[in-house]
Tab-separated table of C-alpha atoms in Angstrom:
chain	number	residue	atom	x	y	z
J	1	GLN	CA	-0.097	0.050	-0.045
J	2	SER	CA	2.255	2.608	-1.099
J	3	ALA	CA	1.889	6.190	-0.986
J	4	LEU	CA	0.742	7.809	-4.437
J	5	THR	CA	3.567	9.946	-5.931
J	6	GLN	CA	3.350	13.598	-6.500
J	7	PRO	CA	5.800	16.080	-7.180
J	8	ARG	CA	6.981	17.814	-4.145
J	9	SER	CA	6.280	21.446	-5.252
J	10	VAL	CA	4.985	23.469	-8.177
J	11	SER	CA	5.073	27.145	-8.762
J	12	GLY	CA	3.341	29.823	-11.042
J	13	SER	CA	2.817	33.330	-11.319
J	14	PRO	CA	-0.823	35.010	-10.667
J	15	GLY	CA	-3.129	34.161	-13.361
J	16	GLN	CA	-0.913	31.438	-14.971
J	17	SER	CA	-1.857	27.509	-14.617
J	18	VAL	CA	-0.338	24.916	-12.807
J	19	THR	CA	-0.959	21.055	-12.963
J	20	ILE	CA	-0.332	18.706	-10.370
J	21	SER	CA	0.297	14.742	-11.386
J	22	CYS	CA	-0.789	11.808	-9.188
J	23	THR	CA	0.895	8.432	-10.176
J	24	GLY	CA	-0.377	5.259	-8.991
J	25	THR	CA	-1.013	1.574	-10.292
J	26	SER	CA	-3.735	-0.526	-11.509
J	27	SER	CA	-4.767	-1.502	-8.069
J	28	ASP	CA	-5.561	2.160	-7.314
J	29	VAL	CA	-5.508	4.749	-9.455
J	30	GLY	CA	-6.040	3.136	-12.713
J	31	GLY	CA	-8.482	0.736	-11.219
J	32	TYR	CA	-11.172	2.977	-10.279
J	33	ASN	CA	-12.609	6.569	-11.311
J	34	TYR	CA	-12.401	7.260	-7.358
J	35	VAL	CA	-9.784	9.963	-7.071
J	36	SER	CA	-10.124	13.049	-4.906
J	37	TRP	CA	-8.307	16.157	-4.330
J	38	TYR	CA	-8.075	17.699	-1.175
J	39	GLN	CA	-6.215	21.531	-0.367
J	40	GLN	CA	-4.478	21.951	3.014
J	41	HIS	CA	-3.460	25.176	4.270
J	42	PRO	CA	-0.823	25.362	6.947
J	43	GLY	CA	-2.434	24.336	10.307
J	44	LYS	CA	-5.915	23.821	8.503
J	45	ALA	CA	-8.081	20.631	7.591
J	46	PRO	CA	-8.007	19.663	4.660
J	47	LYS	CA	-10.600	20.769	2.194
J	48	LEU	CA	-12.550	18.712	-0.634
J	49	MET	CA	-11.554	20.055	-3.921
J	50	ILE	CA	-12.342	17.296	-6.485
J	51	TYR	CA	-14.039	14.112	-6.356
J	52	ASP	CA	-14.456	11.325	-8.797
J	53	VAL	CA	-11.498	12.511	-10.788
J	54	SER	CA	-13.115	15.318	-12.528
J	55	LYS	CA	-16.420	16.838	-10.288
J	56	ARG	CA	-16.232	19.671	-8.258
J	57	PRO	CA	-18.247	20.017	-5.055
J	58	SER	CA	-20.808	23.351	-4.744
J	59	GLY	CA	-18.233	26.342	-3.911
J	60	VAL	CA	-15.252	25.103	-5.216
J	61	PRO	CA	-13.988	27.523	-7.924
J	62	ASP	CA	-14.404	26.414	-11.641
J	63	ARG	CA	-10.388	27.312	-11.745
J	64	PHE	CA	-9.694	23.801	-10.208
J	65	SER	CA	-10.376	20.700	-12.559
J	66	GLY	CA	-9.350	17.241	-12.765
J	67	SER	CA	-8.569	14.509	-15.118
J	68	LYS	CA	-7.384	10.959	-15.475
J	69	SER	CA	-5.203	9.043	-17.540
J	70	GLY	CA	-4.385	5.233	-16.962
J	71	ASN	CA	-2.145	5.049	-13.803
J	72	THR	CA	-2.009	9.022	-13.382
J	73	ALA	CA	-4.664	11.640	-11.993
J	74	SER	CA	-4.048	15.219	-12.310
J	75	LEU	CA	-5.347	18.853	-10.805
J	76	THR	CA	-5.042	21.757	-12.852
J	77	ILE	CA	-5.504	24.945	-11.219
J	78	SER	CA	-5.962	27.930	-14.236
J	79	GLY	CA	-5.917	31.163	-13.404
J	80	LEU	CA	-3.917	31.131	-10.121
J	81	GLN	CA	-4.773	33.289	-7.302
J	82	ALA	CA	-2.646	34.069	-4.160
J	83	GLU	CA	-5.219	32.057	-1.754
J	84	ASP	CA	-4.302	28.945	-3.723
J	85	GLU	CA	-0.847	28.786	-2.175
J	86	ALA	CA	-1.233	25.375	-0.194
J	87	ASP	CA	-0.654	22.128	0.090
J	88	TYR	CA	-2.365	19.596	-2.532
J	89	TYR	CA	-2.988	15.975	-1.690
J	90	CYS	CA	-4.560	13.512	-4.416
J	91	CYS	CA	-6.308	10.293	-2.889
J	92	SER	CA	-7.747	7.299	-4.249
J	93	TYR	CA	-9.849	4.053	-3.697
J	94	ALA	CA	-7.783	0.901	-3.833
J	95	GLY	CA	-10.473	-1.141	-2.126
J	96	SER	CA	-11.378	-4.449	-3.842
J	97	TYR	CA	-14.350	-4.608	-2.037
J	98	THR	CA	-13.511	-3.124	1.243
J	99	PHE	CA	-12.504	-0.026	2.624
J	100	ARG	CA	-9.176	0.759	1.899
J	101	TYR	CA	-7.892	4.503	0.324
J	102	VAL	CA	-4.345	5.605	-0.133
J	103	PHE	CA	-3.077	9.594	-0.214
J	104	GLY	CA	-0.473	10.829	-2.475
J	105	THR	CA	2.746	12.291	-1.055
J	106	GLY	CA	1.341	15.714	-1.291
J	107	THR	CA	2.697	18.710	-3.466
J	108	LYS	CA	3.389	22.396	-2.382
J	109	VAL	CA	1.872	25.131	-4.673
J	110	THR	CA	3.351	28.281	-4.606
J	111	VAL	CA	2.194	31.642	-5.944
J	112	LEU	CA	5.054	33.408	-7.162
B	1	GLU	CA	-23.705	23.592	11.194
B	2	VAL	CA	-21.897	20.011	10.275
B	3	GLN	CA	-19.396	19.267	12.412
B	4	LEU	CA	-16.613	16.787	13.618
B	5	VAL	CA	-14.988	17.142	16.967
B	6	GLU	CA	-11.826	14.510	17.908
B	7	SER	CA	-11.065	14.038	21.116
B	8	GLY	CA	-8.820	11.606	23.454
B	9	GLY	CA	-5.191	12.609	22.073
B	10	GLY	CA	-2.295	12.932	24.372
B	11	LEU	CA	1.103	11.619	25.107
B	12	VAL	CA	1.482	7.810	25.696
B	13	GLN	CA	4.313	5.641	26.111
B	14	PRO	CA	5.434	3.009	23.326
B	15	GLY	CA	3.365	-0.167	23.743
B	16	ARG	CA	0.581	1.435	25.508
B	17	SER	CA	-2.777	2.151	24.271
B	18	LEU	CA	-5.293	5.156	23.509
B	19	ARG	CA	-8.912	5.280	22.467
B	20	LEU	CA	-9.844	8.371	20.262
B	21	SER	CA	-13.424	10.016	19.602
B	22	CYS	CA	-15.231	11.798	17.233
B	23	ALA	CA	-18.385	13.569	18.213
B	24	ALA	CA	-20.716	14.201	15.188
B	25	SER	CA	-23.414	17.181	14.555
B	26	GLY	CA	-25.330	18.990	12.130
B	27	PHE	CA	-26.056	15.611	9.977
B	28	THR	CA	-27.739	12.355	10.267
B	29	PHE	CA	-24.949	10.484	11.286
B	30	ASP	CA	-26.009	6.738	10.536
B	31	ASP	CA	-26.169	7.854	6.782
B	32	TYR	CA	-22.709	7.654	6.384
B	33	ALA	CA	-19.573	5.783	6.265
B	34	MET	CA	-16.769	7.765	8.125
B	35	HIS	CA	-12.786	7.391	8.334
B	36	TRP	CA	-10.040	7.967	10.502
B	37	VAL	CA	-6.966	9.906	8.428
B	38	ARG	CA	-3.823	10.875	10.333
B	39	GLN	CA	-0.854	13.396	9.566
B	40	ALA	CA	2.605	12.899	11.405
B	41	PRO	CA	4.368	16.500	11.898
B	42	GLY	CA	5.318	17.691	8.944
B	43	LYS	CA	4.156	14.960	7.008
B	44	GLY	CA	1.311	13.951	4.045
B	45	LEU	CA	-1.802	12.529	4.854
B	46	GLU	CA	-2.299	8.788	5.713
B	47	TRP	CA	-5.736	7.067	5.565
B	48	VAL	CA	-5.959	4.695	8.776
B	49	SER	CA	-9.342	3.169	8.663
B	50	GLY	CA	-12.737	3.589	7.323
B	51	ILE	CA	-16.385	2.021	8.754
B	52	SER	CA	-19.919	1.671	6.727
B	53	TRP	CA	-22.677	3.311	8.243
B	54	ASN	CA	-23.870	0.258	9.912
B	55	SER	CA	-20.514	-1.303	10.882
B	56	GLY	CA	-20.661	-3.985	8.251
B	57	SER	CA	-17.665	-2.882	6.375
B	58	ILE	CA	-14.264	-2.202	8.011
B	59	GLY	CA	-11.004	-1.879	6.659
B	60	TYR	CA	-7.674	-0.567	7.966
B	61	ALA	CA	-4.388	0.640	6.446
B	62	ASP	CA	-1.714	-2.352	6.311
B	63	SER	CA	0.489	0.133	9.033
B	64	VAL	CA	-2.190	-0.391	11.422
B	65	LYS	CA	-4.116	-3.703	10.966
B	66	GLY	CA	-4.093	-5.828	13.966
B	67	ARG	CA	-3.378	-3.206	16.331
B	68	PHE	CA	-6.012	-0.357	15.815
B	69	THR	CA	-10.190	-1.086	16.054
B	70	ILE	CA	-12.485	1.216	14.533
B	71	SER	CA	-16.036	1.543	16.068
B	72	ARG	CA	-19.091	3.750	15.947
B	73	ASP	CA	-22.342	4.257	18.042
B	74	ASN	CA	-24.964	5.923	15.897
B	75	ALA	CA	-27.124	6.441	18.637
B	76	LYS	CA	-24.480	8.562	20.150
B	77	ASN	CA	-23.389	9.949	17.002
B	78	SER	CA	-19.776	9.094	17.790
B	79	LEU	CA	-16.735	7.605	15.925
B	80	TYR	CA	-13.983	5.634	18.082
B	81	LEU	CA	-10.470	4.262	17.234
B	82	GLN	CA	-8.853	2.052	19.696
B	83	MET	CA	-5.438	2.254	19.097
B	84	ASN	CA	-3.116	-0.726	20.767
B	85	SER	CA	0.569	-1.359	21.019
B	86	LEU	CA	1.194	2.263	20.011
B	87	ARG	CA	4.949	2.960	18.491
B	88	ALA	CA	6.489	5.860	17.866
B	89	GLU	CA	5.548	6.196	14.001
B	90	ASP	CA	1.573	6.276	15.186
B	91	THR	CA	2.581	9.793	16.587
B	92	ALA	CA	0.345	12.409	14.500
B	93	LEU	CA	-2.614	14.551	14.236
B	94	TYR	CA	-5.688	12.127	13.644
B	95	TYR	CA	-8.461	13.175	11.952
B	96	CYS	CA	-12.081	12.048	11.693
B	97	ALA	CA	-13.723	12.507	8.282
B	98	LYS	CA	-17.289	12.109	6.989
B	99	ASP	CA	-17.962	10.061	3.868
B	100	TRP	CA	-19.143	12.290	0.776
B	101	ALA	CA	-22.801	11.402	-0.112
B	102	LEU	CA	-22.253	12.454	-3.723
B	103	GLY	CA	-19.369	10.404	-4.575
B	104	ASP	CA	-16.300	8.519	-3.239
B	105	ALA	CA	-14.291	11.429	-1.159
B	106	PHE	CA	-14.022	12.664	2.580
B	107	ASP	CA	-16.149	15.899	2.599
B	108	ILE	CA	-16.005	17.128	6.076
B	109	TRP	CA	-13.143	17.102	8.395
B	110	GLY	CA	-12.730	17.520	12.492
B	111	GLN	CA	-9.452	19.549	13.374
B	112	GLY	CA	-7.897	16.949	14.953
B	113	THR	CA	-6.372	15.395	17.999
B	114	MET	CA	-2.577	14.914	18.556
B	115	VAL	CA	-1.330	11.526	19.447
B	116	THR	CA	2.531	11.609	20.804
B	117	VAL	CA	4.058	8.332	21.388
B	118	SER	CA	6.983	8.626	23.236
B	119	SER	CA	8.694	7.192	26.584
């Protein structure tokens, strides 16, 4: 049950787009359309940003979008804003008929 | 207001036990699966355990299987995590999280309770 692989950090200027990758295996990311993404500001609890690969909960700006190809999922933030600076984690169901999830290693997004 | 409040954390010696609790309010607790997720200081998130609405389905991360037990009391709107044989590597902030009704994700998180395993 190894953690999903994310880049340690990505950065961009305000208004630019950044993409965070999340690489797993056919037993997790590649096997199910159950990838979610979480934003975490320092000292705060994580916040759900994307679920089921590409769906956005109400209240999450449409600047945030998700996708998946094979064993790799991606989160794209378009029109980067200062408040987007945070840590981002992907998560995938890895269950096989039971509860089993795996998080990514986390990516620090820096707004330059 | 939908809310999850964890409690029960603290400093404990290696090999000892601790029981965490999570009090839920603002939603129909017994409609949802619930989870524990932890975060070691300065590290990433790790899913620990999950339990279905009726306790009929339960899962654990390999790192805690055989040592931790998740349970719930729907009458008390509460989730629990019994942690036995604690190790230094179990030191973390433990979050309680609610299953998302519209998909596979965790939509509501508590603020966490800190567990420190040290002699």
